[in-house]
mmCIF file of C-alpha atoms and ligand atoms in Angstrom:
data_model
loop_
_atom_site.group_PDB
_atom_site.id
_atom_site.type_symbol
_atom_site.label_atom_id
_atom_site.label_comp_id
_atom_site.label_asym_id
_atom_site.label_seq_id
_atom_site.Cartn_x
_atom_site.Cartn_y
_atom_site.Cartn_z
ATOM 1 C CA UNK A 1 -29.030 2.155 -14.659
ATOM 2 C CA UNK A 2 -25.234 1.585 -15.063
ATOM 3 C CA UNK A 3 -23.087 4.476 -13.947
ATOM 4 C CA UNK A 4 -19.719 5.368 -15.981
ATOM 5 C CA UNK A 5 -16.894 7.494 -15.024
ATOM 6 C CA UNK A 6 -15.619 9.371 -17.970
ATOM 7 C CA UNK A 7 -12.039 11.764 -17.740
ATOM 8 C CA UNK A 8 -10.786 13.856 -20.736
ATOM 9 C CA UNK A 9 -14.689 13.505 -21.630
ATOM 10 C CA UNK A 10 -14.509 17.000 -23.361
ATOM 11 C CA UNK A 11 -11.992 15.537 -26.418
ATOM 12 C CA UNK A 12 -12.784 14.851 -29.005
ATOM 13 C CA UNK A 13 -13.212 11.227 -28.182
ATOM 14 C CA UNK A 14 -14.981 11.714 -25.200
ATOM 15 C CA UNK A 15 -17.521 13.533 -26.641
ATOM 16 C CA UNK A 16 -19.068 11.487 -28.858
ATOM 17 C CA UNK A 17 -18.325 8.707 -26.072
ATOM 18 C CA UNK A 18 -20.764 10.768 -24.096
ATOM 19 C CA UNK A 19 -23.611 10.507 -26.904
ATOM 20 C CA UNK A 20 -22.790 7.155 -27.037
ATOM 21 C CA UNK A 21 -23.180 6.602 -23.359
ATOM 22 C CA UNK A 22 -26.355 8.638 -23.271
ATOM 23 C CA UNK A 23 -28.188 6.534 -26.022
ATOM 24 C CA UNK A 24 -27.699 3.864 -23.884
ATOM 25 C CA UNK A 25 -28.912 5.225 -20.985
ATOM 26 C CA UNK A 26 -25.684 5.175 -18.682
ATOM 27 C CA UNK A 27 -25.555 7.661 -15.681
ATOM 28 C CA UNK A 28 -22.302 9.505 -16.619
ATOM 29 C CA UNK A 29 -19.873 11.482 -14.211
ATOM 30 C CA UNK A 30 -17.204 13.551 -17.148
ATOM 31 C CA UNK A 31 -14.647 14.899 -15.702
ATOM 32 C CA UNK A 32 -12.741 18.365 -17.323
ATOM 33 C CA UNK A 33 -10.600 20.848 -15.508
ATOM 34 C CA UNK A 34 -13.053 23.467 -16.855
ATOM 35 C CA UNK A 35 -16.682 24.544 -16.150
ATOM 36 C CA UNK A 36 -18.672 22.342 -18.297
ATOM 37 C CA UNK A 37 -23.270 22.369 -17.885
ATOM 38 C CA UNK A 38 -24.946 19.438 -16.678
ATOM 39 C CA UNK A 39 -27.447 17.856 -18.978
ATOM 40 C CA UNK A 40 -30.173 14.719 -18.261
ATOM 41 C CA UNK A 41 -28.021 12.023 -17.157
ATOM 42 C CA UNK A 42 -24.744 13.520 -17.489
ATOM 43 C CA UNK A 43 -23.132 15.239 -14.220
ATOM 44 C CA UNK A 44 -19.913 17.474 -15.137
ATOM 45 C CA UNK A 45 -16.827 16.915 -12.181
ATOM 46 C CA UNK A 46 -14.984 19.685 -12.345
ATOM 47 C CA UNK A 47 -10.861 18.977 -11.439
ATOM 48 C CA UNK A 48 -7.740 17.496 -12.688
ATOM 49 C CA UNK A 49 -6.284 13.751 -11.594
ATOM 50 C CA UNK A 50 -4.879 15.910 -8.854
ATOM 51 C CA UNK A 51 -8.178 16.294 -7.276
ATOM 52 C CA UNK A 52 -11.807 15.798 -8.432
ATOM 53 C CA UNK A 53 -14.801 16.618 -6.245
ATOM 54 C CA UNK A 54 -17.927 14.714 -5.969
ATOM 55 C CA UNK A 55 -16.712 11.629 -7.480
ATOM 56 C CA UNK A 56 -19.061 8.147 -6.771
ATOM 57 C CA UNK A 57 -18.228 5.992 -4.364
ATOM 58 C CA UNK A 58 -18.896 3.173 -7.154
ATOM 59 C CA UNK A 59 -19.061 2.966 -10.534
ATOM 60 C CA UNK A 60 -19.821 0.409 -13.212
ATOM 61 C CA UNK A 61 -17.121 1.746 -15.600
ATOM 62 C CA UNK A 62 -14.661 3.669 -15.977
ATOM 63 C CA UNK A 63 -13.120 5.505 -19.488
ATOM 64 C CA UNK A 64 -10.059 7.307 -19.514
ATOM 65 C CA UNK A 65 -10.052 9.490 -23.151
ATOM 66 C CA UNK A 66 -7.523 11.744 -21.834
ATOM 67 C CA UNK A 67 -3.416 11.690 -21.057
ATOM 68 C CA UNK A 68 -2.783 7.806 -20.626
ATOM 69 C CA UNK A 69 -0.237 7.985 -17.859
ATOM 70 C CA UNK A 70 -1.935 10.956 -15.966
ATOM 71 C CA UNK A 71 -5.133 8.864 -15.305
ATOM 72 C CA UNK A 72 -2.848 5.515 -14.617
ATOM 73 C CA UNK A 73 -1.099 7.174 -11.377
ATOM 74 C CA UNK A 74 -4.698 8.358 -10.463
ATOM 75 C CA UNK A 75 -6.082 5.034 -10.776
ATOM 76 C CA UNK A 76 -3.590 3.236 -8.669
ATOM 77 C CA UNK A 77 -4.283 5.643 -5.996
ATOM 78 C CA UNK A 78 -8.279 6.088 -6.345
ATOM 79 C CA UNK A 79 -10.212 4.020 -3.594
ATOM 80 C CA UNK A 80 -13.253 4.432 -5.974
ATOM 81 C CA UNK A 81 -14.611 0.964 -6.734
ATOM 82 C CA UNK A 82 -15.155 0.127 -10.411
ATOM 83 C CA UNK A 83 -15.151 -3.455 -12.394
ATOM 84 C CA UNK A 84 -14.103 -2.077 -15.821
ATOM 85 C CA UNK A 85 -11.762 -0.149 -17.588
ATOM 86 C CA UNK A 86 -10.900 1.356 -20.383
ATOM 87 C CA UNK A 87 -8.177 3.300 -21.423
ATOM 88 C CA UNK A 88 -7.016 5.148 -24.471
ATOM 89 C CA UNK A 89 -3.184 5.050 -25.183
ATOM 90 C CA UNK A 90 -1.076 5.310 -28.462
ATOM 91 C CA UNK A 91 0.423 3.277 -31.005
ATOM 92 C CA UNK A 92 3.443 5.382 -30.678
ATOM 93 C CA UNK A 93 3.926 3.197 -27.764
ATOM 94 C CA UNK A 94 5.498 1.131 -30.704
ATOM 95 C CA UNK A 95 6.355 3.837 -33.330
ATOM 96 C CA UNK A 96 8.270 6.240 -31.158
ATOM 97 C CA UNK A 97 10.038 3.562 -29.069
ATOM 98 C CA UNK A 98 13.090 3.656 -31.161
ATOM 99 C CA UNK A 99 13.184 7.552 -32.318
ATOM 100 C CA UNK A 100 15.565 9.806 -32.987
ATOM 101 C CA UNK A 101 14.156 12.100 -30.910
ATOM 102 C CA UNK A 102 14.522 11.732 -27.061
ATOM 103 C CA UNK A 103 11.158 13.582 -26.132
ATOM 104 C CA UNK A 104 9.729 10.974 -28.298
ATOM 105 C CA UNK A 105 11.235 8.329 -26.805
ATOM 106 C CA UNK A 106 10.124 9.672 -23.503
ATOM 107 C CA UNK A 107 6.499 9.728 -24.763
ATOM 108 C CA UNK A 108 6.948 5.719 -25.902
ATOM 109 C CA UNK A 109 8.228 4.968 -21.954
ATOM 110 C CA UNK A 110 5.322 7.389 -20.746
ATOM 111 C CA UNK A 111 2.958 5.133 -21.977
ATOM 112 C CA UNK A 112 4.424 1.892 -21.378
ATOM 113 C CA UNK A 113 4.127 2.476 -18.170
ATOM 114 C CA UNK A 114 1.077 3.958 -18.106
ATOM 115 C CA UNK A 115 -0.671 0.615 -19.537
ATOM 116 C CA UNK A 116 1.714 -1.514 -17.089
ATOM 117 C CA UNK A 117 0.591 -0.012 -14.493
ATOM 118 C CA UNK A 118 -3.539 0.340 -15.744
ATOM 119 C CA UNK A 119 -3.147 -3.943 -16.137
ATOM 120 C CA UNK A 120 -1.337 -4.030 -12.818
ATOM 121 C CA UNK A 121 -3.949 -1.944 -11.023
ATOM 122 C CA UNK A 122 -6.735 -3.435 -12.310
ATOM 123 C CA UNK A 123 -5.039 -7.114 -11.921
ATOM 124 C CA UNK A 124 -4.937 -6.170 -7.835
ATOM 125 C CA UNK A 125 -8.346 -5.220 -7.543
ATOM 126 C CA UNK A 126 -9.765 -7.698 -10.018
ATOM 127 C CA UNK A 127 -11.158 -5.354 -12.247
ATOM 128 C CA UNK A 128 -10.965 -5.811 -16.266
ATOM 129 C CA UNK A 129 -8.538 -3.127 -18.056
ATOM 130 C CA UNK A 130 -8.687 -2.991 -21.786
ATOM 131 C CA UNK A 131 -6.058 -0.174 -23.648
ATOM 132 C CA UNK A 132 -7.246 1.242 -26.878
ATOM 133 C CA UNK A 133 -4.004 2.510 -29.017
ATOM 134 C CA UNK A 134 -5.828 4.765 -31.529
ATOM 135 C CA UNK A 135 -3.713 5.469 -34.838
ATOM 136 C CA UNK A 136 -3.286 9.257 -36.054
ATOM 137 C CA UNK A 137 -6.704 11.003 -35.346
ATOM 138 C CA UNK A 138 -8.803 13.212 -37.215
ATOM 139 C CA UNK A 139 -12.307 14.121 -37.571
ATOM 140 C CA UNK A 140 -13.065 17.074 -35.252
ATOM 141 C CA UNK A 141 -10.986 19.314 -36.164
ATOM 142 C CA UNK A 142 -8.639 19.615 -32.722
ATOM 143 C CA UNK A 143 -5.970 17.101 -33.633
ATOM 144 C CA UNK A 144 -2.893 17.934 -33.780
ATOM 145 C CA UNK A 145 -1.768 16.532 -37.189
ATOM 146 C CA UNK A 146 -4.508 16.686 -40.010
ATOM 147 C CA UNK A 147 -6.231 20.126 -38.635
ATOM 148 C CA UNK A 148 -2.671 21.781 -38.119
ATOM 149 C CA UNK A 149 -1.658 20.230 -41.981
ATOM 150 C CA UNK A 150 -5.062 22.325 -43.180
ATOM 151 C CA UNK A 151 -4.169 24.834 -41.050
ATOM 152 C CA UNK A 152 -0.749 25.673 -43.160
ATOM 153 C CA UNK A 153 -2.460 25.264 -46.197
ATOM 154 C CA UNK A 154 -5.247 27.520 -45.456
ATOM 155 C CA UNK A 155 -2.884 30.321 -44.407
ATOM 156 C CA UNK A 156 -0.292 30.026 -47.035
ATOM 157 C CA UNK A 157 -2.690 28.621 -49.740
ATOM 158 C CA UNK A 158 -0.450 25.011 -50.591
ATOM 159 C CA UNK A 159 1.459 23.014 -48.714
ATOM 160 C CA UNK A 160 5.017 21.369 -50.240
ATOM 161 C CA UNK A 161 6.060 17.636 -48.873
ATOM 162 C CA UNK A 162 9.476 15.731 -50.306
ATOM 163 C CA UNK A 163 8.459 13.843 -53.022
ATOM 164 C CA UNK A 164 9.499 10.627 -51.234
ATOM 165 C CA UNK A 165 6.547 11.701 -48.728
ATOM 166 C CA UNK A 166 4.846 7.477 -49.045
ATOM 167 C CA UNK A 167 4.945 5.902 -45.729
ATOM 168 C CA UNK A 168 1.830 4.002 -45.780
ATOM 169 C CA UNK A 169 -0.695 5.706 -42.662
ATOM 170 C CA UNK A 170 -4.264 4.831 -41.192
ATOM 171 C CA UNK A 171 -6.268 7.694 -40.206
ATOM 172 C CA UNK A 172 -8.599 6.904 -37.535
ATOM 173 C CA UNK A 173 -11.834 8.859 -37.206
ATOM 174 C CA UNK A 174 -12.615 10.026 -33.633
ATOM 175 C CA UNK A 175 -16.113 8.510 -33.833
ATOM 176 C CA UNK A 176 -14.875 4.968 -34.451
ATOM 177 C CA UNK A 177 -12.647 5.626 -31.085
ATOM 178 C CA UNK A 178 -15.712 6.492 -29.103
ATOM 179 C CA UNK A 179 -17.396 3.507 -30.895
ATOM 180 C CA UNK A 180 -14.838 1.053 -29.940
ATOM 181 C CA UNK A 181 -14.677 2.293 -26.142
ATOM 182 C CA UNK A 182 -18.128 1.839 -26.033
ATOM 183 C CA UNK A 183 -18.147 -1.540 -27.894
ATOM 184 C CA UNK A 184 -15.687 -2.938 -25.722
ATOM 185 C CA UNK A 185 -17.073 -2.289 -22.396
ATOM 186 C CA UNK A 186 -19.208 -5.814 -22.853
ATOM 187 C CA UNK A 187 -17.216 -7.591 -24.759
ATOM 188 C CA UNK A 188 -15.197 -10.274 -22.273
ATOM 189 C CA UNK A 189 -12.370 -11.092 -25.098
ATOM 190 C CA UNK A 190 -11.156 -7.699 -24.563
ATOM 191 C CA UNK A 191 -10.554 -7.988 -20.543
ATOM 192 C CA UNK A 192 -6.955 -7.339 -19.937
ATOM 193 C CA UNK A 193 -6.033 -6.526 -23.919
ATOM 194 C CA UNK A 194 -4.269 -3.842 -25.337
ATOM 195 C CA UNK A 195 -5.537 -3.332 -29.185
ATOM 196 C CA UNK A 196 -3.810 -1.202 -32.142
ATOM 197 C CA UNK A 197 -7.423 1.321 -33.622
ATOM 198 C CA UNK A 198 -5.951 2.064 -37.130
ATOM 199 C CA UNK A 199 -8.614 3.754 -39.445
ATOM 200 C CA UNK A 200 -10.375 1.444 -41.589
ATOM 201 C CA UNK A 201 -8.012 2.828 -45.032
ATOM 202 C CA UNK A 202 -4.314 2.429 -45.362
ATOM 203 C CA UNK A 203 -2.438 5.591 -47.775
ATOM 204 C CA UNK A 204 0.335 7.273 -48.341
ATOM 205 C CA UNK A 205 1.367 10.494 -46.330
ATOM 206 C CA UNK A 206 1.246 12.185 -49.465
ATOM 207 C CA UNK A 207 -2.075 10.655 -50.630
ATOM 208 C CA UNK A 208 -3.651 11.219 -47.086
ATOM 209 C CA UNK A 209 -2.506 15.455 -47.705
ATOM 210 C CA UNK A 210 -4.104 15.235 -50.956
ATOM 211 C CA UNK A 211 -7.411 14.035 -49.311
ATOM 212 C CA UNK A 212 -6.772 17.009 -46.731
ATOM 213 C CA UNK A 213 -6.268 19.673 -49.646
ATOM 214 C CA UNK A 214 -9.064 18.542 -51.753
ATOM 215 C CA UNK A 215 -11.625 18.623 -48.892
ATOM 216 C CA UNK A 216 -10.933 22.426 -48.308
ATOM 217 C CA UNK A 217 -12.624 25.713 -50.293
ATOM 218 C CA UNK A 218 -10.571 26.089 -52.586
ATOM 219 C CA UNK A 219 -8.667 23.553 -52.185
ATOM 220 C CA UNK A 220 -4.851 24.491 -51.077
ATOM 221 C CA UNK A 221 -2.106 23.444 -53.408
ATOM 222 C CA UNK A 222 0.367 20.411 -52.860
ATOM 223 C CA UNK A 223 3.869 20.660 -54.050
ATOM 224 C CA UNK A 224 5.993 17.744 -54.015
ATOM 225 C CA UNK A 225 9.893 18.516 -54.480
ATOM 226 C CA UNK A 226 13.280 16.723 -53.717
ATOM 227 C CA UNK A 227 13.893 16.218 -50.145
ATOM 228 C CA UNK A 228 16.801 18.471 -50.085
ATOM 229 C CA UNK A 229 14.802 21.213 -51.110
ATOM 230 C CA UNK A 230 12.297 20.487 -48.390
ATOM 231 C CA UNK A 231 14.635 19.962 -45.734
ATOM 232 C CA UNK A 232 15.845 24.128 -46.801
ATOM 233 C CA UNK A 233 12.463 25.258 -46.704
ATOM 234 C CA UNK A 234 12.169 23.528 -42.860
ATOM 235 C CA UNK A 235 14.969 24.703 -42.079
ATOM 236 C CA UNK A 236 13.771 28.163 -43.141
ATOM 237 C CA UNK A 237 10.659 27.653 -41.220
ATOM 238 C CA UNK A 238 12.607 26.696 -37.988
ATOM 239 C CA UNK A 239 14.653 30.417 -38.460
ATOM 240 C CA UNK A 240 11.770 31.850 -38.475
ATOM 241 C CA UNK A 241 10.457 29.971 -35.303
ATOM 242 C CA UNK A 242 7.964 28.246 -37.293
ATOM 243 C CA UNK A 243 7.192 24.509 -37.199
ATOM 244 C CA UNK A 244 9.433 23.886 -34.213
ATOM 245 C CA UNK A 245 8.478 20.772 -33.305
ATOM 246 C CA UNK A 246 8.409 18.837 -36.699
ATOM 247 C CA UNK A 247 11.486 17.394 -36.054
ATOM 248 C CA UNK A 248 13.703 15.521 -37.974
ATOM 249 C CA UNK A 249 12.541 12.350 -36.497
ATOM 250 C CA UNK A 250 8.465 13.925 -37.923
ATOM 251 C CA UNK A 251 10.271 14.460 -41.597
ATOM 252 C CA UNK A 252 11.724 10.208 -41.478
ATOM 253 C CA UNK A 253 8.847 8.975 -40.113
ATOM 254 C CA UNK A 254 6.844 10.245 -43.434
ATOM 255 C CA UNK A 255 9.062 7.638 -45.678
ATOM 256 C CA UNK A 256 7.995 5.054 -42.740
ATOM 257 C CA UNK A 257 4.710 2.327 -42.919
ATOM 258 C CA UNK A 258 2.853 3.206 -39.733
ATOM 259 C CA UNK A 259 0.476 0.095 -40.264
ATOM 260 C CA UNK A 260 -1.284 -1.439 -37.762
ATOM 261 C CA UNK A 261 -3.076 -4.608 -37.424
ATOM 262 C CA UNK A 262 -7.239 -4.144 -36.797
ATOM 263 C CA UNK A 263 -8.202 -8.167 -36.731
ATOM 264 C CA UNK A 264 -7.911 -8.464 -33.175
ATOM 265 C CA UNK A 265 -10.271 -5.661 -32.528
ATOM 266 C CA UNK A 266 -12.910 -6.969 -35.296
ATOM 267 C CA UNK A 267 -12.521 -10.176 -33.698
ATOM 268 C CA UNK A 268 -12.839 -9.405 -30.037
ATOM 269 C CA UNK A 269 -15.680 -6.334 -30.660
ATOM 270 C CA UNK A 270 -16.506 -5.945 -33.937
ATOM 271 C CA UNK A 271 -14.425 -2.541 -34.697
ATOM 272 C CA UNK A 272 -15.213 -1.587 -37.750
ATOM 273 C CA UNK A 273 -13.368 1.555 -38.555
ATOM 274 C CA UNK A 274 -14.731 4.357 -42.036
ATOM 275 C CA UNK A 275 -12.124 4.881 -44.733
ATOM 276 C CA UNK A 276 -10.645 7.283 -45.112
ATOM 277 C CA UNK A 277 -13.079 10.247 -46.489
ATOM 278 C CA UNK A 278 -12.192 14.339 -45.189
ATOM 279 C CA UNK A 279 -15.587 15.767 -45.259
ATOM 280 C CA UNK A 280 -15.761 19.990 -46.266
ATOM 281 C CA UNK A 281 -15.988 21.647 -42.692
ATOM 282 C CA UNK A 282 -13.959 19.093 -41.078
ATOM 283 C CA UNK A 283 -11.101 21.243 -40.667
ATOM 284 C CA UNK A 284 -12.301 24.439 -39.286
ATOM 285 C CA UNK A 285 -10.179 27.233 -38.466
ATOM 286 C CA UNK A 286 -8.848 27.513 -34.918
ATOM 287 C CA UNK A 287 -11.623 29.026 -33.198
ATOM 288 C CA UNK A 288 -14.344 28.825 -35.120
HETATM 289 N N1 NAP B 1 -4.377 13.050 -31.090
HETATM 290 C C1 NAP B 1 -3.901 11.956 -31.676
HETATM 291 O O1 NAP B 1 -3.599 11.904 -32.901
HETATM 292 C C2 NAP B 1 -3.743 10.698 -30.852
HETATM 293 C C3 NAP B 1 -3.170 9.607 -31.472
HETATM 294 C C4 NAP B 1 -3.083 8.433 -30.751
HETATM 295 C C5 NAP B 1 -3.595 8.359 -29.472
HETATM 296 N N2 NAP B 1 -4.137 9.440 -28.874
HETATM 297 C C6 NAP B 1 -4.695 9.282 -27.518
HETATM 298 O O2 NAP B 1 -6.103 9.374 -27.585
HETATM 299 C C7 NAP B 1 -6.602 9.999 -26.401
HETATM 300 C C8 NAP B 1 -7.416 11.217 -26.759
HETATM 301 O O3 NAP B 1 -6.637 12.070 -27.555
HETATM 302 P P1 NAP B 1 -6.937 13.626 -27.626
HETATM 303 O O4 NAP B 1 -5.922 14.230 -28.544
HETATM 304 O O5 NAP B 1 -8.389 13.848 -27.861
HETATM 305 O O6 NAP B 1 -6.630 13.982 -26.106
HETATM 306 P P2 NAP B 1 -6.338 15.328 -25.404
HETATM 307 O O7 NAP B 1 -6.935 16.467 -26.143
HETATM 308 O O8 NAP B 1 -4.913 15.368 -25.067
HETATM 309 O O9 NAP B 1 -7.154 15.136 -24.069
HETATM 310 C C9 NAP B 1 -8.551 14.934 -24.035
HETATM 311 C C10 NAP B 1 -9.096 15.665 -22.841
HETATM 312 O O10 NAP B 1 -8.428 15.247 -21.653
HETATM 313 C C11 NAP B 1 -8.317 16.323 -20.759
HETATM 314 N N3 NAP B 1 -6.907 16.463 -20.352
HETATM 315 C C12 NAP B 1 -5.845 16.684 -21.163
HETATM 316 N N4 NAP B 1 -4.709 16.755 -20.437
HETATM 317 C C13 NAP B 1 -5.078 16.583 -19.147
HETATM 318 C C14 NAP B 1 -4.369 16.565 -17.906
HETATM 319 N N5 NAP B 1 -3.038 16.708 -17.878
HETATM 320 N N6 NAP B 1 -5.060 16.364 -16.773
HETATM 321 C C15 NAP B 1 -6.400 16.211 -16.792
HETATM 322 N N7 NAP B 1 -7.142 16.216 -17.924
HETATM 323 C C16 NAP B 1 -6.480 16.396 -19.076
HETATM 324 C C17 NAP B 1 -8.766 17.578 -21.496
HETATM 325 O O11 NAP B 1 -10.062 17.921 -21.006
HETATM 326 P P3 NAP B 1 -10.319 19.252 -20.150
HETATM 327 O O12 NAP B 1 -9.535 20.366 -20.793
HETATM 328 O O13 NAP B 1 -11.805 19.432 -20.265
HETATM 329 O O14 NAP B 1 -9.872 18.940 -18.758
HETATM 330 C C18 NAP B 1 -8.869 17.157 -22.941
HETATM 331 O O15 NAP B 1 -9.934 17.711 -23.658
HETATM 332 C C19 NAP B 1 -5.390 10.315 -25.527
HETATM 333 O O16 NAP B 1 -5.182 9.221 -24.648
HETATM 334 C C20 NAP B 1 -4.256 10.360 -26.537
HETATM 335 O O17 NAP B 1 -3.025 10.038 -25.947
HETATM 336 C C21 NAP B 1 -4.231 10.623 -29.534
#
């Protein structure tokens, strides 16, 4: 039986990376800073990368679904033995490089280093690192972009975007991420890789909303008027202490392709990512 270490395994990628896992019959230690119950084959750490207890000695892999830089500091310093790895980062490694924003840019340097020092780790103790760069998520409801978009809408009943709203985007489902972690612990053309996950469906901002709204009961509203306009309303919103953190790098970037390439990750483990399809229920509200 092959024995995987899993952290942020309570996301919502490592959850259905634990199903995943289990069908296959993997021993799995998950690792979550709360109290989480032990079920057949799966053994809850309970800890931060400050300090787990009760970690293996050994393990065949090892899956990081949580903060990308967090777990590569832990790793460097972990005597725990392991052969494989795989790590989740982001593609705004690439998209938030050059923003307007500095916290952004901080978040792009974050997680450069955090996959230079994953591949430089695992390069010292020959062990295979691959880094996973998942597009914008959706499907369980606890992302921070798609749920918080229904979220608005369900409260004030429509949401309004600038018309100009069309950067091209690829929502990626979380299942496909827990899919392609588990795909590409095998698969020997992804040792020492980084690979863009875009969903399998490239659409506008504006179209992507629309998909949001129309997947709700009843479905919200969506207002499209002159950026000027919308840029008064934010502003508004700000006032009010509302929307604080979309930024006016957030508002540019929704004019801006965020299109990434998915050959490399067909190629090298046969990703295969859904279109894009919101399903009723797949935006619950917080809490429920
Ligand atoms: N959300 C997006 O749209 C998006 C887009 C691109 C890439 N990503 C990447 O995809 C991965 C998963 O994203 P996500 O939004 O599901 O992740 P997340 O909610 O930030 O983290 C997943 C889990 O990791 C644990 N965790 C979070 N912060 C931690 C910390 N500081 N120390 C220890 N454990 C921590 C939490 O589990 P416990 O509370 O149980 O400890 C959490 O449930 C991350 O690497 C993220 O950077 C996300």
């Amino acid at each position: 039986m092959k024995t995987a270490l899993v952290f942020g395994a309570s996301g919502q990628i490592g959850l259905p990376l634990l199903d995943l896992l289990r069908d296959d019959e993997w021993r799995v230690y998950a690792v979550s800073r709360e109290p989480q119950a032990d079920q057949p084959g799966l053994h809850w750490l309970q800890g931060d990368f400050s300090g787990v207890r009760g970690l293996p000695n050994d393990a065949d892999a090892m899956i990081s679904c949580g903060p990308l830089d967090v777990f590569a500091r832990w790793y460097a310093a972990t005597p725990l033995r392991c052969p494989r790895v795989v790590a989740f980062g982001s593609t705004s490694i690439d998209v938030k490089r050059g923003s307007a924003d500095a916290d952004e840019r901080e978040l792009a340097a974050r997680l450069r280093e955090g996959e230079r020092l994953v591949f430089e780790t695992a390069s010292a103790r020959n062990a295979a690192a691959t880094v996973l760069r998942p597009t914008l998520i959706y499907g369980a409801g606890r992302d921070r972009n798609l749920t918080r978009i229904a979220e608005v809408a369900r409260r004030f009943g429509r949401v309004v975007l600038p018309r100009d709203a069309r950067g091209l985007r690829q929502p990626v489902h979380v299942r496909d991420l827990a899919d392609a972690a588990f795909r590409c612990l095998d698969a020997e053309a992804s040792f020492g890789r980084a690979y863009a996950l875009p969903g399998g469906e490239t659409v506008e901002y504006r179209e992507m909303v629309a998909r949001v709204l129309q997947a709700m009961t009843p479905p919200p509203k969506l207002h499209e008027v002159p950026s000027p306009f919308f840029n008064a309303l934010l502003a508004l919103a700000h006032a009010a202490g509302y929307a604080l953190d979309f930024n006016e790098a957030a508002v540019a970037r929704m004019r801006s392709d965020l299109v990434f390439d998915a050959s490399d990750a067909q190629r090298d483990f046969g990703y295969a990512p859904r279109g894009f399809r919101p399903a009723p229920g797949m935006f619950p509200l917080a809490g429920e």
